[in-house]
XYZ file of C-alpha atoms in Angstrom:
395
model
C 68.540 -133.401 -83.734
C 65.669 -130.883 -84.218
C 65.530 -127.323 -82.948
C 63.365 -128.326 -79.876
C 65.845 -130.890 -78.761
C 68.788 -128.557 -79.285
C 66.993 -126.003 -77.110
C 66.421 -128.464 -74.276
C 70.095 -129.521 -74.358
C 71.188 -125.898 -74.256
C 69.056 -125.119 -71.220
C 70.275 -128.275 -69.389
C 73.878 -127.441 -70.223
C 73.560 -123.830 -68.948
C 71.889 -125.007 -65.713
C 74.671 -127.511 -65.122
C 77.282 -124.833 -65.809
C 75.608 -122.441 -63.311
C 75.438 -125.148 -60.653
C 79.133 -125.953 -61.209
C 80.078 -122.341 -60.801
C 77.928 -121.977 -57.705
C 79.364 -125.044 -56.106
C 82.933 -124.242 -56.994
C 83.351 -122.090 -53.851
C 81.876 -124.623 -51.481
C 83.910 -127.559 -52.902
C 87.191 -126.087 -51.904
C 89.396 -128.401 -49.910
C 88.711 -128.350 -46.165
C 92.249 -127.069 -45.396
C 91.668 -124.123 -47.782
C 88.223 -123.329 -46.310
C 89.520 -123.273 -42.789
C 92.023 -120.453 -43.739
C 89.272 -118.367 -45.274
C 88.035 -115.457 -43.155
C 84.354 -115.265 -42.486
C 84.338 -111.527 -42.993
C 87.310 -110.690 -45.272
C 89.090 -107.426 -44.512
C 87.219 -106.701 -41.302
C 90.363 -107.102 -39.124
C 92.073 -104.233 -41.013
C 89.060 -101.939 -40.645
C 88.063 -102.392 -37.001
C 88.812 -98.733 -36.209
C 86.696 -97.583 -39.152
C 83.451 -98.987 -37.657
C 80.893 -96.319 -36.860
C 77.797 -98.400 -36.084
C 76.877 -102.020 -35.061
C 73.334 -103.226 -35.056
C 71.765 -106.536 -34.015
C 68.430 -107.190 -35.782
C 66.003 -109.780 -34.511
C 62.929 -111.620 -35.777
C 60.523 -109.416 -37.662
C 63.449 -107.007 -38.393
C 63.234 -105.701 -34.875
C 66.284 -103.658 -33.849
C 67.500 -105.324 -30.671
C 70.782 -103.464 -30.197
C 72.087 -100.281 -31.838
C 75.560 -99.136 -31.012
C 76.849 -95.863 -32.486
C 80.194 -94.124 -32.350
C 79.953 -90.508 -31.249
C 82.615 -87.861 -30.683
C 82.828 -88.813 -26.933
C 82.804 -92.544 -27.588
C 80.429 -95.424 -28.173
C 76.805 -95.278 -26.986
C 73.802 -97.567 -26.906
C 71.419 -95.614 -29.195
C 68.371 -97.595 -28.088
C 69.077 -97.033 -24.457
C 68.829 -93.232 -24.657
C 72.454 -92.906 -25.867
C 74.034 -94.073 -22.560
C 77.777 -94.928 -22.884
C 78.485 -98.432 -24.236
C 80.944 -100.938 -22.920
C 83.605 -100.348 -25.660
C 85.604 -103.252 -24.436
C 82.757 -105.663 -24.926
C 82.082 -104.206 -28.384
C 85.678 -104.575 -29.463
C 85.804 -108.158 -28.183
C 82.723 -109.063 -30.241
C 84.051 -107.428 -33.386
C 87.441 -109.099 -33.057
C 85.669 -112.483 -32.751
C 83.948 -111.819 -36.085
C 87.302 -110.560 -37.614
C 89.123 -113.686 -36.502
C 86.374 -116.159 -37.404
C 87.113 -118.525 -40.216
C 84.949 -120.733 -42.387
C 85.082 -124.352 -41.209
C 82.809 -126.018 -43.679
C 79.872 -125.232 -45.977
C 76.375 -126.029 -44.820
C 73.034 -125.830 -46.594
C 72.200 -123.423 -49.449
C 68.598 -124.543 -49.393
C 66.260 -121.848 -47.840
C 63.889 -124.516 -46.697
C 66.581 -125.844 -44.432
C 67.763 -122.547 -43.039
C 65.559 -122.645 -39.915
C 67.213 -125.844 -38.788
C 70.476 -123.912 -38.116
C 68.944 -120.486 -37.513
C 70.101 -118.657 -40.593
C 66.758 -117.816 -42.216
C 65.978 -114.161 -43.104
C 65.215 -112.302 -39.870
C 62.266 -110.626 -41.566
C 60.345 -113.791 -40.599
C 58.440 -113.443 -37.376
C 59.778 -116.705 -35.979
C 63.344 -116.305 -37.104
C 65.782 -117.876 -34.603
C 68.917 -116.008 -35.609
C 69.838 -112.339 -35.789
C 71.370 -110.160 -38.468
C 74.548 -108.411 -37.525
C 75.097 -105.158 -39.419
C 78.438 -103.283 -39.232
C 78.783 -99.859 -40.936
C 81.929 -97.955 -41.506
C 84.214 -100.298 -43.347
C 84.482 -99.971 -47.138
C 82.310 -102.999 -47.498
C 79.513 -103.023 -44.850
C 79.020 -106.328 -43.043
C 75.647 -108.040 -43.177
C 75.712 -111.384 -41.509
C 73.002 -113.696 -40.383
C 74.221 -115.410 -37.182
C 72.400 -118.614 -36.394
C 72.717 -121.200 -33.638
C 75.771 -122.341 -31.831
C 76.977 -125.737 -32.806
C 77.330 -127.065 -29.254
C 76.318 -130.601 -29.917
C 78.625 -130.765 -32.938
C 81.887 -129.694 -31.378
C 81.725 -125.925 -31.481
C 81.449 -123.138 -34.006
C 78.455 -121.055 -35.067
C 76.192 -121.432 -38.050
C 76.208 -118.302 -40.194
C 75.164 -116.997 -43.609
C 76.305 -113.796 -45.424
C 72.958 -111.998 -45.862
C 73.487 -111.546 -49.693
C 74.383 -115.244 -50.271
C 72.425 -118.449 -50.356
C 75.249 -120.568 -48.959
C 75.521 -121.005 -45.173
C 78.613 -122.057 -43.330
C 79.805 -123.321 -39.977
C 82.299 -120.715 -38.741
C 84.785 -120.899 -35.924
C 84.143 -119.351 -32.570
C 81.082 -118.390 -30.539
C 79.680 -115.562 -32.658
C 76.189 -115.079 -31.169
C 75.880 -111.455 -30.047
C 74.198 -110.257 -26.853
C 70.546 -109.401 -27.687
C 69.771 -107.438 -24.580
C 70.793 -103.695 -25.040
C 71.248 -103.265 -21.326
C 73.989 -105.778 -21.399
C 75.909 -103.479 -23.801
C 75.920 -100.565 -21.295
C 79.075 -99.382 -19.578
C 78.004 -100.710 -16.198
C 80.930 -99.700 -14.064
C 79.790 -96.452 -12.384
C 82.099 -95.736 -9.471
C 84.773 -97.444 -7.311
C 85.636 -95.632 -4.098
C 86.929 -98.240 -1.665
C 85.692 -98.195 1.903
C 89.204 -97.561 3.179
C 89.138 -94.094 1.487
C 85.874 -93.036 3.147
C 85.942 -90.743 6.080
C 82.307 -90.125 6.753
C 78.838 -91.376 5.635
C 75.595 -89.572 6.374
C 72.174 -91.099 5.603
C 68.893 -89.102 5.836
C 65.919 -91.429 5.721
C 62.285 -90.848 6.810
C 63.186 -87.692 8.769
C 66.022 -89.423 10.760
C 69.835 -88.996 10.269
C 72.489 -91.571 10.669
C 76.119 -90.461 10.574
C 79.214 -92.678 10.879
C 82.802 -91.452 10.674
C 86.548 -91.991 11.168
C 88.964 -89.263 12.198
C 91.926 -91.221 10.679
C 92.160 -93.722 7.891
C 94.113 -96.027 10.242
C 91.138 -96.522 12.441
C 89.797 -100.018 12.224
C 86.133 -99.277 12.710
C 83.695 -96.445 11.953
C 82.072 -94.790 14.947
C 78.390 -93.910 15.130
C 77.635 -90.253 15.874
C 74.884 -89.212 18.275
C 74.206 -92.631 19.891
C 70.822 -92.669 21.580
C 71.106 -92.815 25.384
C 71.291 -96.355 26.651
C 71.905 -97.817 23.195
C 75.084 -99.423 21.817
C 76.344 -100.789 18.497
C 75.510 -104.421 17.709
C 79.232 -104.961 17.272
C 82.401 -102.838 17.108
C 82.290 -103.147 13.293
C 78.574 -102.585 12.896
C 78.959 -99.361 10.911
C 81.714 -100.558 8.579
C 79.566 -101.907 5.782
C 78.024 -98.416 5.222
C 81.301 -97.253 3.800
C 81.166 -99.800 0.932
C 78.239 -98.231 -0.887
C 80.512 -96.708 -3.640
C 82.960 -99.605 -3.892
C 82.660 -101.540 -7.068
C 79.341 -99.805 -8.011
C 77.818 -101.290 -11.063
C 74.476 -100.420 -12.611
C 71.621 -102.557 -13.970
C 70.293 -99.897 -16.203
C 70.116 -96.088 -16.847
C 67.483 -93.595 -17.845
C 67.499 -89.805 -18.468
C 67.039 -88.089 -15.133
C 64.278 -85.996 -16.610
C 62.250 -89.138 -17.388
C 62.838 -90.676 -13.994
C 62.724 -87.980 -11.335
C 63.282 -88.718 -7.620
C 60.212 -88.630 -5.393
C 60.123 -86.371 -2.352
C 60.368 -89.476 -0.117
C 63.674 -90.557 -1.530
C 66.443 -91.146 1.016
C 69.662 -89.092 0.865
C 73.162 -90.406 1.425
C 76.451 -88.413 1.513
C 79.939 -89.972 1.279
C 83.011 -87.963 2.104
C 86.422 -89.279 1.304
C 89.629 -88.452 3.192
C 91.026 -86.655 0.150
C 87.881 -84.310 -0.149
C 85.861 -86.196 -2.704
C 82.151 -86.028 -1.974
C 79.428 -88.091 -3.531
C 75.766 -87.404 -2.766
C 73.116 -90.007 -3.463
C 69.351 -89.760 -3.785
C 67.831 -93.257 -3.830
C 64.334 -94.745 -3.967
C 62.340 -97.865 -4.943
C 59.628 -98.008 -7.541
C 57.850 -100.976 -9.205
C 60.135 -103.422 -7.534
C 63.297 -101.814 -8.739
C 65.963 -99.686 -7.093
C 66.998 -96.266 -8.468
C 69.543 -93.617 -7.608
C 70.951 -90.377 -8.763
C 74.518 -89.265 -7.919
C 76.394 -85.982 -7.762
C 80.099 -85.541 -7.247
C 81.827 -82.536 -5.755
C 84.983 -81.519 -3.886
C 85.352 -80.310 -0.373
C 88.140 -77.834 -1.110
C 89.192 -77.344 2.532
C 89.447 -81.128 3.210
C 91.166 -81.707 -0.059
C 93.717 -79.041 0.649
C 94.396 -80.329 4.146
C 94.778 -83.858 2.951
C 97.170 -82.918 0.134
C 99.274 -80.915 2.559
C 99.440 -83.742 5.073
C 100.387 -86.300 2.369
C 103.088 -84.017 1.073
C 104.449 -83.491 4.566
C 104.403 -87.226 5.269
C 106.244 -87.870 2.035
C 109.063 -85.435 2.531
C 110.936 -87.225 5.403
C 110.989 -90.454 3.389
C 112.258 -88.616 0.290
C 114.942 -86.839 2.287
C 116.045 -90.059 3.971
C 116.459 -91.766 0.595
C 118.375 -88.835 -0.745
C 120.727 -88.909 2.294
C 121.722 -92.534 1.755
C 125.123 -93.003 0.120
C 125.359 -94.214 -3.419
C 126.271 -97.816 -3.717
C 123.787 -98.911 -1.005
C 121.570 -101.424 -2.798
C 118.269 -100.287 -1.395
C 118.990 -96.669 -2.114
C 120.223 -97.343 -5.595
C 117.116 -99.388 -6.362
C 114.783 -96.615 -5.231
C 116.702 -94.029 -7.287
C 116.482 -96.287 -10.351
C 112.776 -96.931 -9.877
C 111.971 -93.360 -9.153
C 108.427 -92.446 -8.641
C 107.170 -95.105 -11.059
C 106.863 -97.625 -8.322
C 104.799 -95.367 -6.148
C 100.966 -95.606 -6.028
C 99.282 -93.524 -8.680
C 97.553 -91.324 -6.042
C 100.995 -90.357 -4.567
C 102.909 -90.016 -7.777
C 102.683 -86.169 -7.863
C 105.570 -84.729 -5.899
C 103.910 -81.557 -4.939
C 100.666 -80.441 -3.281
C 99.313 -78.592 -6.224
C 99.555 -81.661 -8.452
C 97.813 -83.793 -5.766
C 94.942 -81.363 -5.698
C 94.797 -81.288 -9.567
C 94.551 -85.100 -9.515
C 91.684 -85.261 -7.078
C 89.786 -82.512 -8.902
C 90.160 -84.374 -12.167
C 88.729 -87.505 -10.606
C 85.716 -85.544 -9.205
C 85.076 -83.964 -12.612
C 85.235 -87.492 -14.262
C 82.687 -88.865 -11.833
C 80.438 -85.891 -12.240
C 80.370 -86.253 -16.059
C 79.434 -89.842 -15.558
C 76.658 -89.092 -13.126
C 75.138 -85.977 -14.616
C 71.691 -86.232 -16.282
C 71.043 -89.927 -15.470
C 68.921 -91.942 -13.111
C 70.544 -95.347 -12.528
C 68.930 -98.700 -11.717
C 70.927 -100.471 -8.996
C 71.304 -104.064 -7.837
C 69.346 -104.672 -4.730
C 72.431 -105.333 -2.612
C 73.920 -101.950 -3.473
C 70.748 -100.140 -2.794
C 70.712 -101.829 0.610
C 73.994 -100.085 1.441
C 72.156 -96.762 1.315
C 68.802 -97.909 2.865
C 70.070 -97.896 6.489
C 68.877 -96.256 9.739
C 70.617 -96.027 13.111
C 68.473 -98.780 14.475
C 69.972 -101.158 11.884
C 73.359 -100.749 13.562
C 72.325 -101.024 17.260
C 71.445 -103.722 19.627
C 67.723 -103.891 20.525
C 66.629 -101.238 22.950
C 65.853 -103.925 25.667
C 69.234 -105.674 25.266
C 71.507 -105.741 28.245
C 74.634 -103.449 27.936
C 77.873 -105.253 27.242
C 80.117 -105.829 30.242
C 83.141 -103.617 30.417
């Protein structure tokens, strides 16, 4: 065998050896592959994560989430607070994902399952980058294997081999969907008064007591009457389950002079003022929270006075009486959170804390609202009354 032949044999042998080494990992038994984590060690380092990015076609940064001192924010949405629960859910999906089976290692076939490099302009998948753990995560997440029984096609960004991994691992690509969208939740039952100023006219509805079934309309025009006894009730729901569709810094989205104003006053003294307007087919609002100290003090005193007789009655019941013993054993733990504090000062502290929390959430932002929530603020007295030419209801 001459030198040339020996050289060819050596090259072929080395190539075969390299191929064998490269295929060794992917030829593991299926049972062994299914127990292999997609991202080894991530589950133990979830709390070490400081940044998560979703990179799309053309290396475009679609979503950038960063951990700050006050919590997680969506960096490419002006640093507005992120939905930390959604973030944790996605990270745990990655941490729990296992390799189901190897797929292609041929770059020419990557596009078929969406695991090509996202530097390509037409890339179908996304690159997920997680920083903070000792070994940063760089993962190409391709298409969901819906037609094949589930799982997601993935490829570790520094490897040629792709895999089918367990779970639905495709991240949300719209940064707005990562925002913390729950803004406020003040149930209508807690509202004492709503005032709306719109186009130079004022509408005010109110209750003197929370036990009243319906809100009354103040300053009814002569000869006019409500369209129904409950006509004003929907106005009190403006702050209930309030979720946003987006947020921008207030300085970059100032309210126009024509914006309507709404003011919500709760029985316990919480006050939320709303400035709302429409622009470019969207609905915007700014909010401010404060405390009516006099109302808060009166409400706390009344609540304390109402609680005392019940507490005294329980204390007077003899030991051994089942109902009394059960209440003593349960203590205040069974009481509603708003009434857990046994004294007036603690009640006031609780409501002040809630107002401060709301104001921190509101301050410095203009919020985009769903149309149905904006409609809660966009009311005039005529919206609540029968037409002017309608016959008065019979008594």
